[in-house]
Coordinates of C-alpha atoms in Angstrom, one line a residue:
Chain S
M139 CA 24.1 15.9 10.4
T140 CA 26.7 18.6 10.5
E141 CA 26.7 18.9 6.8
Q142 CA 23.1 19.6 6.6
Q143 CA 23.3 22.3 9.2
N144 CA 25.7 24.2 7.1
T145 CA 23.6 23.9 4.0
Q146 CA 20.3 25.1 5.4
P147 CA 18.8 27.2 2.6
E148 CA 18.6 30.8 3.7
P149 CA 17.2 32.6 0.7
Q150 CA 18.0 36.3 0.4
G151 CA 20.5 36.1 3.2
A152 CA 17.9 36.5 6.0
P153 CA 16.7 33.4 7.8
A154 CA 13.1 33.2 6.8
A155 CA 11.1 32.5 10.0
W156 CA 8.4 30.4 8.4
R157 CA 5.0 30.5 9.9
V158 CA 4.0 27.0 10.9
V159 CA 0.9 25.3 12.3
I160 CA 1.4 22.0 14.2
V161 CA -1.3 19.4 14.0
D162 CA -1.0 16.4 16.3
D163 CA -3.4 14.7 18.7
H164 CA -0.7 14.3 21.4
A165 CA -0.1 17.5 23.3
M166 CA 3.2 16.2 24.5
F167 CA 4.4 15.8 21.0
R168 CA 3.2 19.2 20.0
S169 CA 5.1 20.9 22.8
G170 CA 8.1 18.8 22.1
V171 CA 8.2 19.9 18.4
K172 CA 7.6 23.5 19.5
H173 CA 10.5 23.3 21.9
D174 CA 12.8 21.8 19.3
I175 CA 12.1 24.1 16.4
G176 CA 10.2 27.1 18.0
A177 CA 13.3 29.2 18.0
R178 CA 13.8 28.9 14.2
V179 CA 10.3 28.9 12.9
Q180 CA 7.2 30.8 14.1
V181 CA 4.5 28.5 15.5
V182 CA 1.3 30.3 14.8
G183 CA -1.3 27.7 15.7
E184 CA -2.0 24.2 16.8
G185 CA -4.7 21.6 16.2
E186 CA -5.5 18.4 17.9
D187 CA -8.1 16.8 15.7
V188 CA -9.6 17.4 12.3
P189 CA -12.0 20.3 13.1
T190 CA -9.6 22.2 15.3
A191 CA -6.8 21.7 12.8
V192 CA -8.9 23.0 9.9
A193 CA -10.0 26.0 11.9
A194 CA -6.4 26.8 13.1
V195 CA -5.0 26.5 9.6
L196 CA -7.7 28.7 8.0
K197 CA -7.3 31.3 10.8
A198 CA -3.6 31.5 10.9
D199 CA -2.9 31.0 7.2
P200 CA 0.6 29.6 7.8
D201 CA 3.4 28.9 5.3
V202 CA 3.5 25.2 6.2
V203 CA 1.3 22.9 8.2
L204 CA 3.0 20.0 10.0
L205 CA 0.4 17.4 9.8
D206 CA 0.1 14.1 11.8
V207 CA -1.2 11.3 9.7
H208 CA -3.3 9.7 12.4
L209 CA -5.8 12.2 13.8
P210 CA -9.2 11.9 15.4
G211 CA -12.0 12.7 13.0
G212 CA -10.7 11.0 9.9
G213 CA -6.9 11.5 9.9
G214 CA -4.6 13.9 8.2
V215 CA -6.1 13.1 4.8
E216 CA -9.4 14.6 6.0
V217 CA -7.6 17.8 7.1
L218 CA -5.9 18.0 3.7
K219 CA -9.2 17.6 1.9
Q220 CA -11.1 20.2 3.9
V221 CA -8.4 22.8 3.8
H222 CA -7.7 22.4 0.2
A223 CA -11.4 22.8 -0.5
T224 CA -11.0 26.5 0.4
E225 CA -7.3 27.1 0.3
P226 CA -6.0 24.9 -2.5
E227 CA -2.5 26.4 -2.2
M228 CA -1.9 25.5 1.4
K229 CA 1.3 23.5 1.9
F230 CA 1.4 20.4 4.1
L231 CA 4.3 18.4 5.4
A232 CA 3.1 15.1 6.8
L233 CA 4.7 13.8 10.0
S234 CA 4.0 10.3 11.3
V235 CA 5.1 7.6 13.6
S236 CA 3.8 5.1 11.1
D237 CA 6.0 4.0 8.2
A238 CA 3.3 2.0 6.5
A239 CA 3.3 2.4 2.8
E240 CA -0.5 2.8 2.9
D241 CA -0.2 5.9 5.1
V242 CA 2.7 7.5 3.3
I243 CA 1.3 7.2 -0.2
G244 CA -2.2 7.9 1.0
V245 CA -1.3 11.3 2.5
I246 CA 0.9 12.2 -0.5
R247 CA -1.9 11.3 -3.0
A248 CA -4.2 13.5 -0.9
G249 CA -1.9 16.5 -1.5
A250 CA 0.9 16.7 1.1
R251 CA 4.2 18.0 -0.3
G252 CA 6.4 15.8 1.8
Y253 CA 6.6 13.0 4.4
V254 CA 9.0 12.6 7.3
T255 CA 8.9 10.3 10.3
K256 CA 8.6 11.6 13.8
S257 CA 12.1 10.4 14.7
I258 CA 13.5 13.1 12.4
S259 CA 16.1 15.5 14.0
A260 CA 15.2 19.1 14.7
D261 CA 17.7 20.3 12.1
E262 CA 16.3 18.1 9.4
L263 CA 12.8 19.1 10.3
V264 CA 13.5 22.8 10.0
D265 CA 15.2 22.1 6.7
A266 CA 12.2 20.2 5.5
I267 CA 9.8 22.9 6.5
G268 CA 11.9 25.4 4.5
R269 CA 11.8 23.3 1.4
V270 CA 8.1 22.7 1.6
A271 CA 7.5 26.5 2.2
E272 CA 9.4 27.3 -0.9
G273 CA 7.2 25.0 -2.9
D274 CA 9.6 22.0 -3.1
A275 CA 8.9 18.5 -2.1
V276 CA 10.5 16.6 0.8
F277 CA 11.2 12.9 0.2
S278 CA 12.5 10.7 3.0
P279 CA 14.6 7.7 1.9
R280 CA 11.7 5.5 2.7
L281 CA 9.3 7.5 0.6
A282 CA 11.8 7.4 -2.3
G283 CA 11.9 3.6 -1.8
F284 CA 8.1 3.4 -2.0
V285 CA 8.1 5.5 -5.2
L286 CA 10.8 3.2 -6.8
D287 CA 8.8 0.2 -5.7
A288 CA 5.6 1.5 -7.1
F289 CA 7.0 2.7 -10.4
S290 CA 9.4 -0.2 -10.9
G291 CA 8.9 -3.4 -12.7
S292 CA 9.3 -4.0 -16.4
I293 CA 7.8 -1.0 -18.0
D294 CA 6.1 -1.9 -21.3
V295 CA 7.2 1.2 -23.1
A296 CA 4.8 0.7 -26.0
A297 CA 1.9 0.6 -23.6
V298 CA 2.9 3.6 -21.6
D299 CA 2.3 6.8 -23.5
E300 CA 1.3 9.0 -20.7
E301 CA 4.2 11.1 -19.5
L302 CA 2.7 10.9 -16.0
D303 CA 3.0 7.2 -15.8
R304 CA 6.6 6.6 -15.6
L305 CA 9.7 8.2 -14.1
S306 CA 12.3 9.6 -16.4
Q307 CA 15.8 8.2 -16.2
R308 CA 17.0 11.3 -14.3
E309 CA 14.1 11.2 -11.8
R310 CA 14.8 7.5 -11.1
E311 CA 18.5 8.3 -10.5
V312 CA 17.5 11.1 -8.1
M313 CA 15.0 8.8 -6.2
R314 CA 17.7 6.2 -5.9
L315 CA 20.2 8.6 -4.4
I316 CA 17.6 9.9 -1.9
A317 CA 16.9 6.3 -1.0
R318 CA 20.7 5.8 -0.5
G319 CA 20.6 8.7 2.0
Y320 CA 22.0 11.5 -0.1
A321 CA 21.0 15.1 0.7
Y322 CA 19.9 17.3 -2.2
K323 CA 23.3 19.0 -2.3
E324 CA 25.1 15.7 -2.5
I325 CA 22.8 14.5 -5.2
A326 CA 23.5 17.7 -7.2
R327 CA 27.2 17.1 -6.9
E328 CA 26.9 13.4 -7.7
L329 CA 24.9 14.0 -10.9
F330 CA 26.6 17.2 -11.9
I331 CA 23.4 19.2 -11.8
S332 CA 22.3 22.2 -9.7
I333 CA 20.4 21.9 -6.5
K334 CA 17.5 23.7 -8.2
T335 CA 17.4 21.0 -10.8
V336 CA 17.3 18.3 -8.2
E337 CA 14.4 20.1 -6.6
T338 CA 12.6 20.3 -9.9
H339 CA 13.0 16.5 -10.4
V340 CA 11.7 15.7 -7.0
S341 CA 8.7 18.1 -7.4
S342 CA 8.0 16.4 -10.7
V343 CA 8.1 13.0 -9.1
L344 CA 5.7 14.3 -6.4
R345 CA 3.3 15.5 -9.1
K346 CA 3.4 12.1 -10.9
L347 CA 2.8 10.4 -7.6
Q348 CA -0.2 12.5 -6.9
L349 CA -1.7 12.5 -10.4
S350 CA -0.7 9.3 -12.0
N351 CA -3.3 6.8 -12.9
R352 CA -0.6 4.5 -14.0
H353 CA -1.9 1.0 -14.1
Q354 CA 1.0 -0.5 -12.3
L355 CA 0.8 2.2 -9.5
T356 CA -2.8 1.4 -9.1
R357 CA -2.1 -2.3 -9.1
W358 CA 0.7 -1.9 -6.6
A359 CA -1.4 0.3 -4.5
T360 CA -4.4 -2.1 -4.6
D361 CA -2.3 -5.0 -3.7
R362 CA -1.3 -3.2 -0.6
R363 CA -4.7 -1.7 -0.2
L364 CA -3.7 1.9 -0.8
V365 CA -4.9 4.9 -2.6
Chain Q
M241 CA 12.0 -9.8 17.7
T242 CA 10.1 -11.1 14.7
T243 CA 7.0 -9.4 13.4
P244 CA 4.0 -11.8 14.0
V245 CA 2.8 -13.3 10.8
L246 CA -1.0 -13.4 10.7
A247 CA -1.4 -16.1 8.1
P248 CA -4.9 -16.4 6.6
A249 CA -6.7 -19.3 8.0
V250 CA -7.5 -20.8 4.6
P251 CA -5.0 -21.5 1.9
H252 CA -5.0 -19.3 -1.1
R253 CA -7.9 -19.8 -3.4
A254 CA -9.6 -18.0 -6.3
D255 CA -11.9 -15.1 -5.4
R256 CA -13.9 -12.5 -7.2
R257 CA -12.5 -9.0 -7.6
L258 CA -15.1 -6.3 -7.8
D259 CA -12.5 -3.5 -8.3
A260 CA -11.7 -4.7 -11.8
A261 CA -15.0 -6.3 -12.6
W262 CA -17.2 -5.8 -15.6
L263 CA -20.0 -7.9 -14.1
A264 CA -19.2 -9.9 -11.0
G265 CA -15.5 -10.0 -11.1
V266 CA -15.3 -13.8 -11.9
C267 CA -13.0 -13.3 -14.8
S268 CA -10.8 -10.8 -13.1
G269 CA -10.5 -13.0 -10.1
L270 CA -9.7 -16.1 -12.1
A271 CA -7.2 -14.1 -14.1
V272 CA -5.3 -13.2 -10.9
H273 CA -5.5 -16.7 -9.6
L274 CA -4.4 -18.4 -12.8
N275 CA -2.1 -15.6 -13.9
W276 CA -3.8 -15.4 -17.3
P277 CA -4.7 -12.3 -19.2
V278 CA -8.3 -11.4 -18.2
L279 CA -9.4 -10.7 -21.7
V280 CA -8.7 -14.3 -22.7
L281 CA -10.9 -15.6 -20.0
R282 CA -13.7 -13.1 -20.9
V283 CA -13.6 -14.1 -24.6
G284 CA -13.4 -17.8 -23.5
F285 CA -16.6 -17.4 -21.5
V286 CA -18.4 -15.7 -24.4
L287 CA -17.3 -18.5 -26.7
L288 CA -18.5 -21.1 -24.3
S289 CA -21.8 -19.3 -23.9
A290 CA -22.5 -19.7 -27.6
S291 CA -22.7 -23.4 -27.3
M292 CA -26.1 -23.9 -25.5
G293 CA -25.3 -21.3 -22.9
V294 CA -22.7 -23.4 -21.1
G295 CA -20.5 -20.3 -20.5
V296 CA -23.3 -18.5 -18.8
I297 CA -24.1 -21.4 -16.5
V298 CA -20.5 -21.9 -15.6
Y299 CA -20.2 -18.1 -14.9
L300 CA -23.3 -18.1 -12.7
V301 CA -22.0 -21.1 -10.7
L302 CA -18.6 -19.5 -10.2
W303 CA -20.4 -16.3 -9.2
L304 CA -21.9 -18.1 -6.3
A305 CA -19.0 -20.4 -5.6
L306 CA -16.2 -17.8 -5.5
P307 CA -16.1 -15.5 -2.4
L308 CA -15.5 -11.8 -2.8
A309 CA -11.9 -10.9 -2.4
A310 CA -11.4 -10.4 1.3
E311 CA -9.4 -7.5 2.7
S312 CA -6.1 -8.7 3.8
P313 CA -5.6 -8.2 7.5
R314 CA -3.8 -5.0 8.4
A315 CA -1.3 -4.3 11.0
P316 CA -3.0 -3.8 14.3
G317 CA -1.9 -0.2 14.7
L318 CA -3.5 0.7 11.4
E319 CA -6.6 -1.3 12.1
A320 CA -7.0 0.4 15.4
A321 CA -6.4 3.9 13.9
R322 CA -9.0 3.2 11.3
R323 CA -11.6 2.1 13.8
G324 CA -10.8 5.1 16.0
G325 CA -11.4 7.4 13.0
L326 CA -7.8 8.5 13.1
R327 CA -7.3 7.9 9.4
T328 CA -9.5 7.6 6.4
V329 CA -9.2 4.6 4.2
Q330 CA -10.6 4.6 0.7
G331 CA -11.5 1.2 -0.6
P332 CA -9.4 -0.2 -3.4
S333 CA -9.9 2.1 -6.4
R334 CA -11.8 0.7 -9.2
V335 CA -9.9 0.1 -12.4
P336 CA -11.9 1.9 -15.0
A337 CA -13.4 -0.5 -17.5
D338 CA -11.9 -0.3 -21.0
L339 CA -15.0 0.6 -23.0
G340 CA -13.4 -0.5 -26.3
A341 CA -12.6 -4.0 -25.1
M342 CA -16.0 -4.2 -23.4
S343 CA -18.0 -3.3 -26.5
A344 CA -15.9 -5.7 -28.5
V345 CA -16.7 -8.6 -26.2
V346 CA -20.4 -7.6 -26.1
L347 CA -20.5 -7.4 -29.9
L348 CA -18.7 -10.8 -30.2
G349 CA -21.2 -12.3 -27.8
T350 CA -24.2 -10.9 -29.6
G351 CA -22.8 -12.0 -33.0
L352 CA -22.1 -15.5 -31.8
L353 CA -25.5 -15.8 -30.2
W354 CA -27.2 -14.6 -33.4
F355 CA -25.0 -16.9 -35.5
A356 CA -25.7 -19.9 -33.3
Q357 CA -29.4 -19.2 -33.3
S358 CA -29.7 -18.8 -37.1
A359 CA -27.5 -21.7 -37.9
G360 CA -29.8 -23.9 -35.8
F361 CA -27.5 -25.2 -33.2
G362 CA -28.5 -22.8 -30.5
L363 CA -31.3 -23.1 -27.9
P364 CA -34.7 -23.7 -29.3
S365 CA -36.4 -20.3 -29.7
A366 CA -39.1 -21.3 -27.2
A367 CA -36.3 -21.6 -24.5
L368 CA -34.2 -18.7 -25.7
W369 CA -36.3 -15.8 -24.5
P370 CA -37.1 -17.1 -21.0
A371 CA -33.4 -18.0 -20.6
L372 CA -32.3 -14.5 -21.7
I373 CA -34.8 -12.6 -19.6
G374 CA -34.4 -14.9 -16.6
T375 CA -30.6 -14.7 -16.6
T376 CA -30.6 -10.9 -16.9
G377 CA -33.0 -10.7 -14.0
L378 CA -31.0 -13.1 -11.9
M379 CA -27.8 -11.2 -12.6
L380 CA -29.4 -7.9 -11.7
I381 CA -30.4 -9.3 -8.3
W382 CA -27.1 -11.0 -7.6
W383 CA -25.3 -7.9 -8.7
Q384 CA -27.2 -6.0 -6.0
A385 CA -26.3 -8.6 -3.4
D386 CA -22.6 -8.0 -4.2
H387 CA -23.0 -4.2 -3.8
I388 CA -25.0 -4.0 -0.6
P389 CA -22.4 -3.4 2.1
T390 CA -22.8 -5.6 5.2
R391 CA -21.0 -3.2 7.4
S392 CA -23.7 -0.5 7.5
M393 CA -26.2 -3.1 8.7
K394 CA -24.5 -3.5 12.0
G395 CA -25.9 -1.4 14.8
L396 CA -29.5 -1.4 13.4
T397 CA -32.1 -3.5 15.1
G398 CA -35.4 -5.3 14.2
M399 CA -37.1 -4.6 10.9
R400 CA -34.9 -1.7 10.1
R401 CA -31.9 -3.9 10.1
W402 CA -33.4 -6.0 7.3
F403 CA -34.6 -3.2 5.1
A404 CA -32.1 -0.5 5.7
P405 CA -29.7 -1.7 3.0
L406 CA -32.6 -1.9 0.5
I407 CA -34.1 1.5 1.2
A408 CA -30.7 3.2 1.4
H409 CA -31.2 4.3 -2.2
W410 CA -34.2 4.1 -4.4
S411 CA -32.3 2.7 -7.4
R412 CA -31.6 -0.5 -5.4
I413 CA -35.3 -1.2 -5.0
V414 CA -35.9 -0.4 -8.7
R415 CA -33.1 -2.8 -9.7
I416 CA -34.3 -5.6 -7.5
L417 CA -37.9 -5.2 -8.7
L418 CA -36.7 -5.2 -12.3
G419 CA -34.7 -8.3 -11.6
L420 CA -37.7 -10.0 -10.0
L421 CA -39.9 -8.9 -12.9
G422 CA -37.4 -10.5 -15.3
L423 CA -37.4 -13.8 -13.3
G424 CA -41.2 -13.7 -13.1
T425 CA -41.5 -13.2 -16.8
A426 CA -39.2 -16.0 -17.5
V427 CA -41.1 -18.3 -15.2
G428 CA -44.4 -17.2 -16.8
L429 CA -43.0 -17.9 -20.3
I430 CA -41.9 -21.4 -19.2
V431 CA -45.2 -22.2 -17.5
V432 CA -47.2 -21.1 -20.6
Q433 CA -45.2 -23.5 -22.7
L434 CA -45.5 -26.5 -20.4
P435 CA -46.9 -29.6 -22.2
E436 CA -50.3 -31.0 -21.5
M437 CA -50.7 -32.8 -18.1
S438 CA -53.1 -33.3 -15.3
E439 CA -54.1 -30.3 -13.2
T440 CA -52.4 -31.6 -10.0
S441 CA -49.0 -32.3 -11.5
R442 CA -49.1 -29.1 -13.3
T443 CA -49.7 -27.1 -10.1
L444 CA -46.9 -29.0 -8.4
L445 CA -44.5 -28.4 -11.2
V446 CA -45.3 -24.7 -11.3
L447 CA -44.8 -24.5 -7.5
A448 CA -41.5 -26.3 -7.8
I449 CA -40.3 -23.9 -10.5
V450 CA -41.3 -20.8 -8.5
V451 CA -39.6 -22.1 -5.3
F452 CA -36.5 -23.0 -7.3
T453 CA -36.4 -19.5 -8.8
L454 CA -36.8 -17.8 -5.5
L455 CA -34.1 -19.9 -3.9
L456 CA -31.8 -19.0 -6.9
A457 CA -32.5 -15.4 -6.4
A458 CA -31.8 -15.5 -2.7
A459 CA -28.7 -17.7 -3.1
P460 CA -26.2 -14.9 -2.6
W461 CA -27.7 -14.0 0.7
I462 CA -28.0 -17.6 1.9
I463 CA -24.3 -18.2 1.0
R464 CA -23.3 -14.9 2.6
V465 CA -24.8 -15.9 6.0
R466 CA -23.0 -19.2 5.9
R467 CA -19.7 -17.5 5.0
S468 CA -20.0 -14.8 7.7
L469 CA -20.4 -17.5 10.3
T470 CA -17.0 -18.9 9.2
A471 CA -15.5 -15.5 9.1
V472 CA -16.6 -14.7 12.6
R473 CA -14.9 -17.9 13.8
E474 CA -11.7 -16.9 12.0
E475 CA -11.8 -13.4 13.4
K476 CA -12.1 -14.8 16.9
M477 CA -9.0 -16.8 16.4
L478 CA -7.1 -13.9 15.0
A479 CA -8.3 -11.7 17.9
D480 CA -7.0 -14.3 20.4
A481 CA -3.6 -14.4 18.7
R482 CA -3.4 -10.6 18.7
A483 CA -4.4 -10.4 22.4
D484 CA -1.6 -12.8 23.2
M485 CA 0.8 -10.7 21.2
A486 CA -0.3 -7.5 22.8
A487 CA 0.2 -9.0 26.2
H488 CA 3.6 -10.1 25.3
L489 CA 4.5 -6.6 23.9
H490 CA 3.2 -4.9 27.0
D491 CA 5.3 -7.1 29.1
S492 CA 8.4 -6.2 27.0
V493 CA 7.6 -2.5 27.2
L494 CA 7.3 -2.8 31.0
Q495 CA 10.6 -4.6 31.1
T496 CA 12.2 -1.9 29.1
L497 CA 10.8 0.8 31.3
A498 CA 12.1 -1.0 34.3
L499 CA 15.6 -1.4 32.7
I500 CA 15.6 2.3 31.8
Q501 CA 14.9 3.3 35.4
R502 CA 17.7 1.2 36.6
Q503 CA 20.2 2.4 34.1
A504 CA 19.1 6.0 34.1
S505 CA 22.6 7.2 34.7
D506 CA 23.9 5.6 31.4
P507 CA 22.5 7.6 28.5
K508 CA 23.9 5.3 25.9
A509 CA 22.2 2.3 27.4
V510 CA 19.0 4.1 27.8
S511 CA 18.8 5.3 24.2
S512 CA 19.8 1.8 23.0
L513 CA 17.0 0.3 25.1
A514 CA 14.5 2.9 23.9
R515 CA 15.5 2.4 20.3
R516 CA 15.1 -1.4 20.4
Q517 CA 11.7 -1.0 22.1
E518 CA 10.6 1.6 19.6
R519 CA 11.6 -0.7 16.7
E520 CA 9.7 -3.7 18.1
L521 CA 6.5 -1.7 18.7
R522 CA 6.7 0.0 15.4
A523 CA 7.2 -3.2 13.5
W524 CA 4.3 -4.8 15.3
L525 CA 1.9 -1.9 15.0
Y526 CA 2.6 -0.6 11.5
G527 CA 4.9 -3.2 9.9
E528 CA 4.0 -5.2 6.9
T529 CA 3.8 -8.8 7.5
A530 CA 7.4 -9.9 7.6
E531 CA 8.5 -12.8 5.5
T532 CA 11.3 -14.9 6.6
G533 CA 14.1 -16.3 4.4
T534 CA 14.2 -13.3 2.0
V535 CA 16.9 -10.8 1.3
K536 CA 14.8 -8.0 2.8
A537 CA 14.1 -9.8 6.0
A538 CA 17.8 -10.8 6.4
L539 CA 19.0 -7.2 5.8
V540 CA 16.4 -5.8 8.2
T541 CA 17.4 -8.2 10.8
A542 CA 21.1 -7.4 10.3
A543 CA 20.4 -3.7 10.6
A544 CA 18.4 -4.2 13.8
E545 CA 21.3 -6.2 15.3
I546 CA 23.8 -3.5 14.5
E547 CA 21.5 -0.9 15.9
D548 CA 21.5 -2.8 19.2
D549 CA 25.2 -3.7 19.2
H550 CA 26.7 -0.4 18.2
G551 CA 24.1 2.2 19.2
V552 CA 23.6 3.8 15.8
D553 CA 20.5 4.4 13.7
V554 CA 20.4 2.3 10.6
E555 CA 17.9 3.7 8.1
I556 CA 17.1 0.9 5.8
V557 CA 15.1 1.0 2.5
V558 CA 14.6 -2.1 0.4
V559 CA 13.0 -2.0 -3.0
G560 CA 11.9 -5.4 -4.3
D561 CA 12.6 -8.7 -2.7
R562 CA 13.6 -12.3 -3.4
D563 CA 14.4 -15.5 -1.6
L564 CA 17.8 -16.0 0.0
D565 CA 20.2 -18.5 -1.5
Q566 CA 23.8 -19.3 -0.8
E567 CA 25.3 -16.4 -2.8
L568 CA 22.8 -13.9 -1.6
R569 CA 23.5 -15.0 2.0
S570 CA 27.1 -13.9 1.3
L571 CA 25.9 -10.6 0.0
V572 CA 23.9 -10.0 3.1
Q573 CA 26.9 -11.0 5.2
A574 CA 29.1 -8.5 3.3
A575 CA 26.4 -5.8 3.7
R576 CA 26.3 -6.5 7.4
E577 CA 30.1 -6.2 7.6
A578 CA 29.9 -2.9 5.8
M579 CA 27.3 -1.7 8.3
V580 CA 29.5 -2.8 11.2
N581 CA 32.5 -0.9 9.7
A582 CA 30.4 2.2 9.3
A583 CA 29.0 1.9 12.9
R584 CA 32.4 1.3 14.3
H585 CA 34.8 3.6 12.4
A586 CA 32.8 6.4 10.9
G587 CA 32.0 8.1 14.2
V588 CA 28.5 9.1 13.2
D589 CA 25.1 8.0 14.6
K590 CA 23.4 7.2 11.4
V591 CA 24.0 4.7 8.6
D592 CA 21.9 4.6 5.4
V593 CA 21.3 1.3 3.7
Y594 CA 19.6 1.0 0.4
A595 CA 19.0 -2.3 -1.4
E596 CA 17.4 -2.7 -4.8
L597 CA 16.5 -6.1 -6.1
D598 CA 15.1 -6.6 -9.6
E599 CA 15.1 -9.4 -12.1
G600 CA 18.7 -9.1 -13.2
T601 CA 20.7 -7.5 -10.4
V602 CA 20.9 -7.1 -6.6
E603 CA 22.5 -4.0 -5.4
V604 CA 23.1 -2.9 -1.8
F605 CA 24.5 0.5 -0.8
V606 CA 25.8 1.2 2.7
R607 CA 26.6 4.8 3.3
D608 CA 27.7 7.0 6.2
R609 CA 28.6 10.6 6.4
G610 CA 31.5 10.0 8.8
A611 CA 35.2 10.2 9.0
G612 CA 36.0 8.3 5.8
F613 CA 39.4 7.0 4.9
S614 CA 41.9 6.8 2.1
L615 CA 41.8 3.3 0.5
D616 CA 45.5 3.2 0.0
E617 CA 46.3 3.7 3.6
V618 CA 44.4 0.7 4.9
P619 CA 47.0 -1.5 6.2
A620 CA 47.2 -4.9 4.5
D621 CA 46.6 -6.7 7.8
R622 CA 43.3 -5.0 8.4
M623 CA 41.1 -7.7 7.2
G624 CA 37.7 -6.0 7.6
V625 CA 37.2 -4.4 4.3
R626 CA 39.2 -6.5 2.0
G627 CA 38.6 -9.9 3.5
S628 CA 35.1 -9.8 4.7
I629 CA 33.6 -7.6 2.1
V630 CA 35.5 -7.5 -1.2
E631 CA 36.8 -11.1 -1.1
R632 CA 33.7 -12.7 0.3
L633 CA 31.6 -11.1 -2.5
R634 CA 34.0 -12.0 -5.2
R635 CA 33.9 -15.7 -4.1
A636 CA 30.1 -15.5 -4.4
G637 CA 30.3 -14.1 -7.9
G638 CA 29.6 -10.4 -7.1
S639 CA 31.6 -7.3 -6.8
A640 CA 32.1 -4.6 -4.2
T641 CA 33.1 -1.0 -4.8
I642 CA 34.2 1.3 -2.0
R643 CA 34.1 5.0 -2.3
S644 CA 35.7 7.0 0.5
A645 CA 37.9 9.9 1.2
P646 CA 39.0 11.4 4.5
G647 CA 36.2 13.6 5.8
E648 CA 33.8 12.7 3.0
G649 CA 32.2 9.6 4.5
T650 CA 32.1 6.2 3.0
E651 CA 29.9 4.4 0.6
V652 CA 30.1 0.7 0.0
R653 CA 28.3 -0.6 -3.1
L654 CA 27.7 -4.3 -3.4
E655 CA 26.4 -5.8 -6.6
M656 CA 25.5 -9.3 -7.7
K657 CA 24.0 -10.5 -11.0
R658 CA 21.4 -13.1 -10.6

């Protein structure tokens, strides 16, 4: 990942030490993450189940919450719900050992701005935290694959009038490149657009994923028992 | 390692889908089963109902005969996390009913009924009202039976266990009482219209009608008890299978741990062992039930083998799936060869593989961010790329494009029209 190291976004020249709360029920994992990224972000709180996580997040008011999907007390989705009830702007990056579509889509629909698996490297994690903190979305190749799966199929254009219910040509291209393992910078170069535009496309896909009532998405999700 | 396939114990059969139901989900269930548009079935039932109420009777029989759509078994890790309260699971979201279509069908039904009655080939008016009121009452009661969750009854004892679901909400009692009232009225109307007969046979007949009605009203519960007995037996079998599987996995984890201890001085071997074990556990705990003989399964297997043989991470994403055939087998072989090349020559520890299968085309991308090479400089005797990827695919009727430059990494794109 040498390339990604070089391209870490450092807005306004200074490395922004994002304030992060880590939520995970395994103390070992929390300390591991802290050890890996503690030098580059500021860990301002920790939580080990839903109540402690909600309390820690509300107390510390971090830029980003690293949220485990499986958590005692109802899971990451419950933390999202409770925090967003008082702090609707709080940004969450979901982190999980499970790659099940059910969990990925579930936590995104609940309001997380990104999803990465726990095997992610420290550099990529710091990079992802930065993106989420700046209000962008973080899509792993797998999440992009799920999105393409959910929004794919023959789209009956006449029946779909809601803008929310389908991906634009450009958004589909961006998703495919993410699924192929391209970083945002590489996507920008491939499609001759700016990185900012790539981020806009990804954020817009995230919004659609969260808000769409698209029949096919619902159907796909129900088939897999999601949503 | 193959992911265990927990096949349902019964072959696929029609069921009722409450998530898209207007009434009991009979039509939406049949629509899924027969792969027909649901509206056709709904209109069909309405049309049938106009001829002496046949449609209604068929609908009611199916209501009882078809079981509710069962939840498909989840991966054990997810199931365990749900039971432990580590994650929240919303039920399948209801598809909102289309009010326009619904009122159209209701109007059609009313119109047909009125037409049949006034044209004189409907039910005799003496039978019409009891039939209407009785059916409505029966449906109200049965509808309740569908919507009382069984899960919450567990853990309660004695009388509370029986009445808890009823007193959970006042509207349930009201609806059930209304339903019983409807049935009672219908029975009353029938009894009043009975022809002249002796007192004894009249009493017996009334008794028979009342018992029959009560049995009818209780039918969903009776059937549910019978079905839950079967379900318990199936669950037991599944649990046994899972226990065997868990034992097997624990064994393999122990093996891996022992191997890691013995090879602790060789970091490469250790990480390869750990990776394989992680993949196995993850596939078993959170994986979707793996199919065999599909492109996806073949690609995933190939990726796993390369992870093991070459000590790299292969991140694989597959969108869509289809069954393997001779040509697609060649495609998978070519993709595998591309992965091997990336693992061997790129000098990186991660390879991205993305496959997209839709009706017309199958595309596979294999990408690394490694050393890359200049296509012109590949010596003619190096068979890897030309022979095993480009030529192989061309023979199978596909095409391969390779994009690479020194220092830029390599991407192999395989395409096949199907």
